[in-house]
């Protein structure tokens, strides 16, 4: 009966030890897997940080480009102001010449009416022959010719001047339209760049959120690793304590067996009676 109990106790100790070894092995495998996952997550996190830095650099360049585009727009706006000033001055000049031209046209019309009324050669000759002297007649002829030539030249000069000024105004108006189109184009480009900047900022927010998520995963896995290490340490302590109990149990059993063996030998030893000597 005692031997049966001894065998059962030893078997229980071995089973407990074997179960502990199995659990510890599983925990060690689990810990190795956690360490691997931590390393992989840290690698992804580092790559994410690198990407975030690259996007920050791109964002800085975009901001710089936005500043430059703003300077270009300010420059164009300044040019537009000068162009508008030139247009205003030219328009005033045209208006002034137009008034002069209107006056000259009225005078020219009056002279045309006068010429129409005196259109026949008789009236022309009458105007000349009504002169008080030959010199006066020559002066009248010269006057009529110079007057007609003067009117023609004035009309041509005024028309040419008006045409040149109108051409200049058209050119300035065209330039103003071009500058306005360019300004609109720059504004559109700035809007596009601002949209890109918003997209980049959203990307950075996303990347930072990803970093937080990965950092949280790493911290969680490290906590799990610490927990597993604690469990392994606790199991090792239990194994040591179990081994000590086993060794102590076996020592006592050996002492007990030695004691029983000694008692048995003593009981079986022959007894020597007094007086039985040869």
XYZ file of N, CA and C in Angstrom:
834
model
N 0.823 -1.207 0.000
C 0.000 0.000 0.000
C 0.856 1.255 0.000
N 1.886 1.256 0.842
C 2.793 2.400 0.899
C 3.515 2.571 -0.420
N 3.899 1.449 -1.042
C 4.616 1.522 -2.323
C 3.697 2.089 -3.391
N 2.400 1.742 -3.334
C 1.435 2.261 -4.303
C 1.279 3.763 -4.166
N 1.189 4.228 -2.915
C 1.083 5.675 -2.678
C 2.327 6.403 -3.153
N 3.461 5.786 -2.936
C 4.726 6.386 -3.369
C 4.757 6.539 -4.878
N 4.332 5.475 -5.559
C 4.320 5.508 -7.034
C 3.368 6.579 -7.545
N 2.194 6.690 -6.913
C 1.208 7.693 -7.327
C 1.724 9.107 -7.114
N 2.386 9.332 -5.981
C 2.918 10.669 -5.682
C 3.990 11.063 -6.681
N 4.878 10.091 -6.966
C 5.954 10.378 -7.935
C 5.362 10.655 -9.308
N 4.359 9.865 -9.698
C 3.718 10.063 -11.001
C 3.055 11.430 -11.085
N 2.408 11.833 -9.991
C 1.757 13.140 -9.958
C 2.765 14.260 -10.126
N 3.903 14.102 -9.478
C 4.951 15.126 -9.585
C 5.456 15.220 -11.017
N 5.684 14.057 -11.635
C 6.176 14.049 -13.025
C 5.150 14.648 -13.986
N 3.860 14.292 -13.759
C 2.813 14.844 -14.610
C 2.730 16.354 -14.481
N 2.802 16.835 -13.243
C 2.770 18.284 -13.015
C 3.951 18.959 -13.684
N 5.102 18.331 -13.561
C 6.318 18.888 -14.167
C 6.196 18.912 -15.683
N 5.661 17.818 -16.263
C 5.500 17.742 -17.718
C 4.503 18.782 -18.214
N 3.396 18.931 -17.473
C 2.403 19.939 -17.848
C 2.994 21.332 -17.779
N 3.782 21.572 -16.751
C 4.442 22.871 -16.619
C 5.395 23.128 -17.762
N 6.149 22.082 -18.165
C 7.078 22.231 -19.279
C 6.326 22.570 -20.564
N 5.179 21.897 -20.781
C 4.386 22.162 -21.986
C 3.868 23.590 -21.998
N 3.287 24.036 -20.887
C 2.769 25.395 -20.809
C 3.875 26.430 -20.986
N 5.012 26.175 -20.405
C 6.133 27.103 -20.521
C 6.617 27.186 -21.961
N 6.673 26.063 -22.640
C 7.087 26.048 -24.044
C 6.124 26.853 -24.903
N 4.833 26.687 -24.629
C 3.841 27.453 -25.379
C 3.979 28.945 -25.111
N 4.213 29.285 -23.855
C 4.395 30.693 -23.504
C 5.642 31.274 -24.163
N 6.713 30.482 -24.219
C 7.936 30.950 -24.858
C 7.721 31.178 -26.352
N 6.971 30.259 -26.986
C 6.633 30.452 -28.395
C 5.787 31.709 -28.579
N 4.843 31.886 -27.668
C 3.991 33.069 -27.725
C 4.817 34.338 -27.574
N 5.799 34.295 -26.671
C 6.653 35.460 -26.464
C 7.486 35.762 -27.707
N 8.029 34.728 -28.342
C 8.804 34.925 -29.567
C 7.933 35.545 -30.667
N 6.688 35.095 -30.741
C 5.763 35.649 -31.732
C 5.467 37.111 -31.433
N 5.285 37.429 -30.153
C 5.044 38.819 -29.764
C 6.234 39.705 -30.111
N 7.447 39.212 -29.839
C 8.653 39.980 -30.153
C 8.757 40.228 -31.654
N 8.415 39.214 -32.437
C 8.445 39.352 -33.893
C 7.431 40.400 -34.355
N 6.222 40.342 -33.791
C 5.183 41.304 -34.157
C 5.574 42.716 -33.741
N 6.223 42.847 -32.591
C 6.687 44.163 -32.132
C 7.699 44.733 -33.112
N 8.661 43.906 -33.531
C 9.676 44.361 -34.480
C 9.049 44.770 -35.810
N 8.107 43.961 -36.293
C 7.441 44.282 -37.557
C 6.643 45.579 -37.446
N 5.936 45.740 -36.340
C 5.146 46.955 -36.141
C 6.041 48.177 -36.024
N 7.179 48.039 -35.324
C 8.125 49.148 -35.213
C 8.700 49.515 -36.576
N 8.941 48.521 -37.411
C 9.443 48.783 -38.767
C 8.419 49.578 -39.575
N 7.157 49.159 -39.472
C 6.087 49.885 -40.168
C 5.970 51.303 -39.627
N 6.097 51.441 -38.304
C 6.007 52.757 -37.679
C 7.125 53.666 -38.168
N 8.343 53.140 -38.240
C 9.471 53.939 -38.735
C 9.250 54.365 -40.183
N 8.729 53.449 -40.986
C 8.441 53.776 -42.381
C 7.360 54.844 -42.467
N 6.367 54.738 -41.597
C 5.297 55.735 -41.569
C 5.842 57.101 -41.181
N 6.749 57.129 -40.201
C 7.368 58.398 -39.797
C 8.182 58.991 -40.940
N 8.894 58.134 -41.669
C 9.682 58.596 -42.808
C 8.776 59.206 -43.868
N 7.666 58.524 -44.149
C 6.703 59.041 -45.123
C 6.119 60.365 -44.652
N 5.841 60.472 -43.365
C 5.304 61.719 -42.815
C 6.305 62.853 -42.979
N 7.596 62.574 -42.764
C 8.619 63.601 -42.945
C 8.700 64.040 -44.400
N 8.609 63.079 -45.316
C 8.636 63.408 -46.740
C 7.443 64.286 -47.112
N 6.285 63.965 -46.566
C 5.104 64.772 -46.844
C 5.213 66.153 -46.226
N 5.873 66.249 -45.070
C 6.111 67.558 -44.472
C 7.007 68.397 -45.368
N 8.021 67.752 -45.959
C 8.886 68.462 -46.899
C 8.110 68.937 -48.115
N 7.240 68.084 -48.627
C 6.405 68.471 -49.761
C 5.475 69.618 -49.382
N 4.948 69.562 -48.184
C 4.058 70.623 -47.717
C 4.802 71.943 -47.622
N 6.055 71.890 -47.164
C 6.870 73.102 -47.086
C 7.093 73.693 -48.469
N 7.361 72.836 -49.446
C 7.552 73.305 -50.820
C 6.263 73.907 -51.377
N 5.152 73.287 -51.049
C 3.867 73.816 -51.511
C 3.612 75.194 -50.907
N 3.911 75.346 -49.628
C 3.741 76.648 -48.979
C 4.634 77.698 -49.631
N 5.870 77.288 -49.950
C 6.801 78.207 -50.613
C 6.267 78.609 -51.979
N 5.750 77.641 -52.702
C 5.196 77.937 -54.021
C 3.978 78.839 -53.903
N 3.169 78.625 -52.901
C 2.017 79.494 -52.668
C 2.457 80.934 -52.424
N 3.510 81.097 -51.618
C 4.032 82.442 -51.355
C 4.507 83.102 -52.640
N 5.236 82.338 -53.454
C 5.740 82.881 -54.719
C 4.592 83.246 -55.652
N 3.586 82.380 -55.709
C 2.439 82.674 -56.555
C 1.712 83.921 -56.065
N 1.648 84.101 -54.763
C 1.043 85.313 -54.214
C 1.809 86.552 -54.621
N 3.144 86.466 -54.627
C 3.970 87.593 -55.065
C 3.740 87.901 -56.540
N 3.615 86.860 -57.345
C 3.351 87.055 -58.775
C 2.011 87.757 -58.979
N 1.016 87.333 -58.222
C -0.311 87.948 -58.341
C -0.264 89.415 -57.931
N 0.468 89.722 -56.873
C 0.611 91.117 -56.456
C 1.302 91.931 -57.540
N 2.306 91.340 -58.178
C 3.013 92.020 -59.257
C 2.077 92.305 -60.423
N 1.273 91.325 -60.782
C 0.319 91.502 -61.880
C -0.713 92.573 -61.525
N -1.153 92.577 -60.280
C -2.113 93.588 -59.838
C -1.523 94.987 -59.964
N -0.238 95.128 -59.597
C 0.437 96.416 -59.759
C 0.514 96.841 -61.213
N 0.832 95.890 -62.093
C 0.882 96.189 -63.518
C -0.486 96.622 -64.031
N -1.516 95.959 -63.550
C -2.871 96.322 -63.960
C -3.211 97.758 -63.569
N -2.760 98.180 -62.416
C -3.019 99.553 -61.980
C -2.356 100.551 -62.920
N -1.106 100.271 -63.303
C -0.416 101.158 -64.238
C -1.115 101.171 -65.596
N -1.538 100.010 -66.046
C -2.233 99.924 -67.335
C -3.539 100.708 -67.292
N -4.274 100.574 -66.209
C -5.534 101.305 -66.077
C -5.291 102.812 -66.052
N -4.190 103.220 -65.424
C -3.841 104.642 -65.414
C -3.536 105.127 -66.826
N -2.775 104.323 -67.575
C -2.470 104.684 -68.964
C -3.740 104.760 -69.806
N -4.631 103.802 -69.581
C -5.893 103.799 -70.329
C -6.710 105.046 -70.002
N -6.734 105.399 -68.746
C -7.491 106.584 -68.328
C -6.927 107.848 -68.975
N -5.591 107.967 -68.960
C -4.954 109.143 -69.565
C -5.203 109.184 -71.067
N -5.073 108.037 -71.707
C -5.300 107.977 -73.152
C -6.748 108.299 -73.494
N -7.662 107.805 -72.664
C -9.080 108.069 -72.906
C -9.391 109.558 -72.785
N -8.774 110.203 -71.830
C -8.960 111.651 -71.672
C -8.439 112.388 -72.903
N -7.300 111.934 -73.394
C -6.730 112.563 -74.582
C -7.641 112.372 -75.792
N -8.164 111.166 -75.915
C -9.083 110.886 -77.020
C -10.343 111.743 -76.905
N -10.869 111.843 -75.704
C -12.066 112.663 -75.503
C -11.808 114.125 -75.879
N -10.623 114.600 -75.486
C -10.261 115.987 -75.799
C -10.167 116.192 -77.310
N -9.459 115.267 -77.965
C -9.317 115.366 -79.416
C -10.651 115.165 -80.123
N -11.505 114.352 -79.546
C -12.831 114.150 -80.138
C -13.638 115.441 -80.109
N -13.527 116.164 -78.996
C -14.234 117.448 -78.912
C -13.686 118.441 -79.940
N -12.342 118.450 -80.039
C -11.726 119.331 -81.043
C -12.168 118.932 -82.442
N -12.177 117.614 -82.660
C -12.586 117.117 -83.967
C -14.035 117.482 -84.272
N -14.893 117.403 -83.253
C -16.291 117.785 -83.448
C -16.396 119.259 -83.854
N -15.592 120.086 -83.173
C -15.593 121.517 -83.508
C -15.110 121.744 -84.937
N -14.018 121.058 -85.261
C -13.476 121.192 -86.614
C -14.453 120.661 -87.655
N -15.156 119.587 -87.301
C -16.142 119.038 -88.227
C -17.273 120.031 -88.469
N -17.664 120.723 -87.386
C -18.708 121.731 -87.537
C -18.237 122.862 -88.453
N -17.004 123.295 -88.194
C -16.437 124.341 -89.041
C -16.283 123.846 -90.474
N -15.855 122.577 -90.582
C -15.686 121.997 -91.912
C -17.031 121.873 -92.616
N -18.048 121.536 -91.859
C -19.395 121.434 -92.435
C -19.884 122.801 -92.897
N -19.585 123.805 -92.077
C -19.985 125.164 -92.462
C -19.294 125.597 -93.751
N -18.008 125.254 -93.816
C -17.268 125.611 -95.036
C -17.793 124.833 -96.231
N -18.205 123.588 -95.992
C -18.760 122.783 -97.068
C -20.090 123.371 -97.536
N -20.882 123.850 -96.554
C -22.147 124.501 -96.919
C -21.879 125.756 -97.741
N -20.886 126.497 -97.278
C -20.521 127.725 -98.001
C -20.033 127.380 -99.402
N -19.194 126.326 -99.470
C -18.675 125.922 -100.774
C -19.799 125.410 -101.665
N -20.778 124.733 -101.043
C -21.908 124.217 -101.821
C -22.726 125.367 -102.402
N -22.930 126.363 -101.547
C -23.700 127.514 -102.015
C -22.962 128.267 -103.117
N -21.659 128.218 -103.064
C -20.844 128.930 -104.052
C -20.090 127.930 -104.918
N -20.797 126.882 -105.270
C -20.130 125.796 -105.950
C -19.881 126.054 -107.431
N -20.688 126.959 -108.070
C -20.471 127.197 -109.505
C -19.297 128.131 -109.721
N -18.767 128.066 -110.923
C -17.565 128.851 -111.251
C -17.848 130.348 -111.239
N -19.134 130.696 -111.463
C -19.477 132.121 -111.450
C -19.260 132.709 -110.067
N -19.750 132.031 -109.034
C -19.573 132.515 -107.661
C -18.098 132.572 -107.296
N -17.365 131.539 -107.729
C -15.930 131.514 -107.431
C -15.233 132.691 -108.100
N -15.583 132.883 -109.350
C -14.975 133.998 -110.081
C -15.466 135.325 -109.534
N -16.723 135.345 -109.121
C -17.269 136.580 -108.555
C -16.522 136.959 -107.292
N -16.209 135.942 -106.471
C -15.459 136.204 -105.231
C -14.070 136.757 -105.550
N -13.485 136.256 -106.618
C -12.133 136.704 -106.965
C -12.175 138.085 -107.630
N -13.105 138.235 -108.587
C -13.137 139.493 -109.347
C -13.720 140.646 -108.544
N -14.313 140.295 -107.409
C -14.808 141.380 -106.557
C -13.698 141.999 -105.722
N -12.497 141.518 -105.960
C -11.341 142.050 -105.228
C -11.117 143.500 -105.634
N -10.564 144.246 -104.716
C -10.310 145.667 -104.965
C -9.100 145.883 -105.845
N -8.238 144.862 -105.893
C -7.029 144.988 -106.704
C -6.584 143.600 -107.143
N -5.586 143.604 -108.022
C -5.048 142.333 -108.500
C -4.397 141.561 -107.359
N -3.672 142.269 -106.527
C -3.018 141.617 -105.378
C -4.057 141.025 -104.435
N -5.141 141.753 -104.283
C -6.213 141.240 -103.422
C -6.828 139.983 -104.025
N -6.927 139.941 -105.323
C -7.460 138.758 -105.996
C -6.530 137.565 -105.806
N -5.225 137.848 -105.944
C -4.252 136.766 -105.737
C -4.357 136.234 -104.311
N -4.490 137.129 -103.373
C -4.605 136.721 -101.965
C -5.855 135.864 -101.745
N -6.960 136.251 -102.444
C -8.193 135.489 -102.275
C -8.054 134.078 -102.866
N -7.404 133.985 -103.988
C -7.181 132.674 -104.591
C -6.303 131.819 -103.685
N -5.216 132.454 -103.200
C -4.314 131.722 -102.300
C -5.036 131.308 -101.024
N -5.865 132.181 -100.533
C -6.619 131.883 -99.305
C -7.540 130.692 -99.504
N -8.262 130.701 -100.630
C -9.184 129.600 -100.888
C -8.450 128.269 -100.992
N -7.306 128.286 -101.686
C -6.535 127.051 -101.820
C -5.978 126.593 -100.476
N -5.376 127.535 -99.756
C -4.781 127.170 -98.464
C -5.851 126.751 -97.464
N -7.022 127.412 -97.552
C -8.099 127.052 -96.637
C -8.568 125.625 -96.897
N -8.736 125.297 -98.170
C -9.165 123.949 -98.516
C -8.100 122.922 -98.115
N -6.836 123.267 -98.394
C -5.740 122.358 -98.030
C -5.641 122.211 -96.517
N -5.791 123.319 -95.829
C -5.722 123.291 -94.354
C -6.815 122.402 -93.777
N -8.025 122.540 -94.315
C -9.133 121.732 -93.825
C -8.871 120.249 -94.080
N -8.369 119.966 -95.243
C -8.090 118.568 -95.564
C -6.996 118.004 -94.658
N -5.938 118.796 -94.474
C -4.834 118.334 -93.625
C -5.275 118.182 -92.177
N -6.049 119.130 -91.689
C -6.533 119.042 -90.313
C -7.410 117.801 -90.125
N -8.273 117.580 -91.068
C -9.121 116.396 -90.982
C -8.309 115.111 -90.995
N -7.313 115.074 -91.879
C -6.462 113.893 -91.947
C -5.647 113.718 -90.670
N -5.080 114.833 -90.189
C -4.269 114.751 -88.962
C -5.106 114.322 -87.762
N -6.263 114.894 -87.647
C -7.126 114.545 -86.515
C -7.579 113.092 -86.623
N -7.958 112.683 -87.817
C -8.385 111.292 -88.007
C -7.241 110.325 -87.710
N -6.039 110.691 -88.191
C -4.889 109.827 -87.950
C -4.553 109.770 -86.456
N -4.601 110.938 -85.805
C -4.318 110.978 -84.363
C -5.351 110.168 -83.586
N -6.607 110.326 -83.962
C -7.665 109.564 -83.298
C -7.487 108.062 -83.529
N -7.094 107.715 -84.726
C -6.881 106.305 -85.043
C -5.733 105.728 -84.223
N -4.648 106.497 -84.107
C -3.505 106.026 -83.328
C -3.855 105.885 -81.852
N -4.568 106.877 -81.353
C -4.954 106.819 -79.947
C -5.929 105.670 -79.692
N -6.839 105.468 -80.627
C -7.780 104.358 -80.473
C -7.046 103.023 -80.513
N -6.057 102.964 -81.386
C -5.249 101.748 -81.465
C -4.518 101.502 -80.154
N -3.991 102.595 -79.596
C -3.298 102.458 -78.317
C -4.255 101.997 -77.229
N -5.449 102.560 -77.213
C -6.440 102.153 -76.213
C -6.812 100.687 -76.403
N -6.954 100.283 -77.649
C -7.279 98.880 -77.918
C -6.166 97.961 -77.417
N -4.921 98.392 -77.658
C -3.792 97.586 -77.187
C -3.775 97.508 -75.665
N -3.997 98.665 -75.029
C -4.007 98.681 -73.565
C -5.176 97.864 -73.016
N -6.311 97.967 -73.675
C -7.460 97.166 -73.238
C -7.173 95.681 -73.406
N -6.501 95.360 -74.530
C -6.121 93.964 -74.737
C -5.153 93.483 -73.678
N -4.184 94.346 -73.341
C -3.229 93.980 -72.287
C -3.931 93.821 -70.946
N -4.872 94.703 -70.701
C -5.613 94.607 -69.444
C -6.396 93.299 -69.383
N -6.985 92.936 -70.505
C -7.722 91.676 -70.548
C -6.783 90.499 -70.350
N -5.615 90.571 -70.996
C -4.626 89.507 -70.821
C -4.185 89.404 -69.365
N -3.935 90.561 -68.757
C -3.499 90.559 -67.359
C -4.606 90.032 -66.447
N -5.835 90.409 -66.769
C -6.957 89.905 -65.965
C -7.072 88.391 -66.088
N -6.898 87.913 -67.327
C -6.936 86.463 -67.533
C -5.797 85.780 -66.788
N -4.614 86.423 -66.842
C -3.466 85.855 -66.132
C -3.712 85.846 -64.632
N -4.308 86.928 -64.145
C -4.615 86.999 -62.716
C -5.604 85.914 -62.318
N -6.613 85.713 -63.160
C -7.583 84.659 -62.883
C -6.914 83.293 -62.910
N -6.011 83.138 -63.869
C -5.283 81.875 -63.968
C -4.443 81.629 -62.718
N -3.778 82.679 -62.240
C -2.965 82.539 -61.030
C -3.844 82.249 -59.817
N -4.984 82.907 -59.764
C -5.906 82.632 -58.652
C -6.374 81.180 -58.678
N -6.655 80.699 -59.888
C -7.055 79.295 -60.013
C -5.936 78.370 -59.563
N -4.703 78.751 -59.933
C -3.566 77.918 -59.545
C -3.377 77.927 -58.035
N -3.541 79.100 -57.438
C -3.424 79.194 -55.982
C -4.501 78.345 -55.312
N -5.717 78.422 -55.847
C -6.795 77.594 -55.292
C -6.467 76.113 -55.402
N -5.880 75.745 -56.532
C -5.509 74.348 -56.726
C -4.420 73.944 -55.731
N -3.437 74.844 -55.544
C -2.362 74.545 -54.601
C -2.891 74.474 -53.170
N -3.819 75.360 -52.852
C -4.415 75.310 -51.517
C -5.171 73.997 -51.320
N -5.835 73.549 -52.377
C -6.532 72.265 -52.301
C -5.534 71.141 -52.076
N -4.397 71.208 -52.796
C -3.359 70.205 -52.598
C -2.813 70.268 -51.176
N -2.672 71.476 -50.665
C -2.169 71.626 -49.304
C -3.131 70.988 -48.307
N -4.433 71.214 -48.528
C -5.432 70.601 -47.641
C -5.335 69.082 -47.722
N -5.164 68.571 -48.950
C -5.025 67.126 -49.120
C -3.793 66.612 -48.388
N -2.692 67.353 -48.485
C -1.472 66.940 -47.799
C -1.660 66.972 -46.287
N -2.318 68.032 -45.815
C -2.549 68.130 -44.376
C -3.448 66.988 -43.897
N -4.450 66.667 -44.705
C -5.305 65.526 -44.355
C -4.504 64.232 -44.332
N -3.582 64.111 -45.295
C -2.731 62.928 -45.336
C -1.849 62.853 -44.097
N -1.317 64.014 -43.693
C -0.472 64.041 -42.498
C -1.269 63.672 -41.255
N -2.498 64.174 -41.195
C -3.359 63.812 -40.058
C -3.590 62.308 -40.043
N -3.813 61.753 -41.234
C -4.024 60.315 -41.349
C -2.776 59.553 -40.936
N -1.610 60.051 -41.393
C -0.354 59.384 -41.054
C -0.082 59.459 -39.554
N -0.344 60.634 -38.974
C -0.148 60.771 -37.534
C -1.089 59.847 -36.774
N -2.335 59.729 -37.286
C -3.271 58.798 -36.663
C -2.789 57.371 -36.769
N -2.196 57.037 -37.935
C -1.636 55.698 -38.124
C -0.483 55.468 -37.157
N 0.347 56.499 -36.950
C 1.454 56.381 -36.000
C 0.938 56.110 -34.591
N -0.103 56.832 -34.209
C -0.672 56.613 -32.877
C -1.202 55.191 -32.751
N -1.860 54.728 -33.824
C -2.412 53.373 -33.810
C -1.303 52.335 -33.672
N -0.218 52.521 -34.456
C 0.895 51.572 -34.399
C 1.591 51.627 -33.043
N 1.765 52.840 -32.510
C 2.388 52.982 -31.188
C 1.551 52.284 -30.127
N 0.226 52.419 -30.240
C -0.660 51.745 -29.284
C -0.535 50.234 -29.409
N -0.419 49.737 -30.643
C -0.244 48.298 -30.849
C 1.062 47.813 -30.231
N 2.128 48.601 -30.442
C 3.432 48.222 -29.877
C 3.357 48.174 -28.360
N 2.763 49.213 -27.759
C 2.649 49.243 -26.299
C 1.817 48.075 -25.787
N 0.748 47.759 -26.511
C -0.102 46.637 -26.108
C 0.657 45.317 -26.183
N 1.410 45.123 -27.262
C 2.182 43.885 -27.411
C 3.299 43.812 -26.375
N 3.878 44.943 -26.038
C 4.913 44.943 -25.002
C 4.320 44.573 -23.646
N 3.103 45.072 -23.396
C 2.442 44.685 -22.144
C 2.153 43.187 -22.136
N 1.719 42.666 -23.290
C 1.485 41.225 -23.384
C 2.782 40.448 -23.180
N 3.870 40.971 -23.769
C 5.171 40.315 -23.617
C 5.602 40.307 -22.155
N 5.397 41.439 -21.476
C 5.751 41.508 -20.056
C 4.910 40.528 -19.240
N 3.632 40.420 -19.611
C 2.754 39.477 -18.912
C 3.218 38.044 -19.121
N 3.579 37.713 -20.375
C 4.051 36.358 -20.672
C 5.354 36.082 -19.941
N 6.259 37.089 -19.944
C 7.527 36.895 -19.220
C 7.274 36.649 -17.740
N 6.287 37.381 -17.183
C 5.947 37.169 -15.782
C 5.396 35.778 -15.537
N 4.559 35.311 -16.470
C 4.001 33.964 -16.334
C 5.096 32.908 -16.436
N 6.037 33.128 -17.389
C 7.153 32.180 -17.519
C 7.996 32.169 -16.256
N 8.274 33.350 -15.719
C 9.066 33.450 -14.488
C 8.363 32.750 -13.334
N 7.036 32.932 -13.269
C 6.273 32.298 -12.195
C 6.286 30.776 -12.346
N 6.192 30.320 -13.588
C 6.222 28.876 -13.821
C 7.589 28.293 -13.477
N 8.655 29.051 -13.794
C 10.005 28.582 -13.440
C 10.149 28.462 -11.931
N 9.611 29.448 -11.210
C 9.657 29.389 -9.744
C 8.906 28.161 -9.237
N 7.731 27.905 -9.831
C 6.954 26.735 -9.411
C 7.702 25.448 -9.723
N 8.368 25.417 -10.892
C 9.131 24.224 -11.261
C 10.275 23.987 -10.278
N 10.942 25.074 -9.888
C 12.037 24.945 -8.913
C 11.508 24.425 -7.583
N 10.373 25.034 -7.138
C 9.778 24.592 -5.868
C 9.326 23.140 -5.960
N 8.742 22.764 -7.103
C 8.288 21.395 -7.301
C 9.465 20.425 -7.314
N 10.550 20.846 -7.967
C 11.745 19.995 -8.010
C 12.323 19.814 -6.614
N 12.295 20.879 -5.831
C 12.800 20.778 -4.458
C 11.933 19.829 -3.641
N 10.605 19.955 -3.809
C 9.712 19.052 -3.069
C 9.928 17.606 -3.503
N 10.140 17.441 -4.810
C 10.379 16.095 -5.324
C 11.673 15.518 -4.751
N 12.720 16.362 -4.752
C 14.007 15.900 -4.223
C 13.895 15.577 -2.737
N 13.168 16.437 -2.014
C 12.987 16.206 -0.584
C 12.185 14.927 -0.339
N 11.137 14.752 -1.161
C 10.313 13.554 -1.037
C 11.141 12.308 -1.320
N 11.932 12.349 -2.386
C 12.757 11.189 -2.737
C 13.806 10.917 -1.657
N 14.384 11.978 -1.074
C 15.373 11.797 0.000
C 14.748 11.109 1.195
N 13.549 11.565 1.567
C 12.875 10.951 2.711
C 12.519 9.504 2.422
N 12.091 9.237 1.169
C 11.754 7.865 0.809
C 12.986 6.969 0.868
N 14.119 7.531 0.406
C 15.344 6.730 0.467
C 15.733 6.456 1.922
N 15.615 7.467 2.770
C 15.922 7.270 4.194
C 14.974 6.246 4.813
N 13.695 6.357 4.405
C 12.703 5.427 4.934
C 13.004 4.004 4.494
N 13.344 3.848 3.208
C 13.673 2.522 2.693
C 14.925 1.966 3.382
N 15.890 2.873 3.600
C 17.125 2.424 4.280
C 16.828 1.988 5.712
N 15.955 2.741 6.353
C 15.588 2.399 7.725
C 14.863 1.059 7.784
N 13.902 0.881 6.837
C 13.163 -0.379 6.804
C 14.077 -1.548 6.465
N 15.001 -1.294 5.539
C 15.938 -2.360 5.159
C 16.818 -2.746 6.336
N 17.260 -1.738 7.075
C 18.108 -2.009 8.246
C 17.322 -2.783 9.309
N 16.065 -2.392 9.499
C 15.234 -3.088 10.488
C 14.981 -4.520 10.070
N 14.771 -4.715 8.781
C 14.532 -6.062 8.269
C 15.757 -6.940 8.455
N 16.905 -6.376 8.124
C 18.152 -7.135 8.272
C 18.397 -7.493 9.744
N 18.081 -6.568 10.566
C 18.285 -6.817 11.995
C 17.351 -7.918 12.496
N 16.123 -7.913 12.000
C 15.153 -8.929 12.441
C 15.523 -10.316 11.934
N 16.124 -10.381 10.768
C 16.478 -11.676 10.177
C 17.854 -12.183 10.624
N 18.546 -11.413 11.378
C 19.895 -11.839 11.805
C 19.765 -12.999 12.818
N 20.644 -14.113 12.809
C 20.585 -15.248 13.762
C 20.897 -14.815 15.192
N 20.194 -15.466 16.127
C 20.392 -15.129 17.553
C 21.361 -16.146 18.183
N 22.369 -15.702 18.836
C 23.369 -16.583 19.492
C 22.964 -16.791 20.958
N 22.721 -18.157 21.342
C 22.308 -18.452 22.728
C 23.530 -18.597 23.627
N 23.416 -18.258 24.898
C 24.545 -18.390 25.855
C 24.859 -19.857 26.146
N 26.116 -20.213 26.229
C 26.567 -21.563 26.606
C 26.771 -22.455 25.410
N 26.319 -22.010 24.211
C 26.528 -22.847 23.019
C 27.866 -22.496 22.395
N 28.891 -22.887 23.062
C 30.245 -22.636 22.558
C 30.910 -23.965 22.319
N 31.845 -24.039 21.400
C 32.537 -25.276 21.074
C 33.779 -25.340 21.886
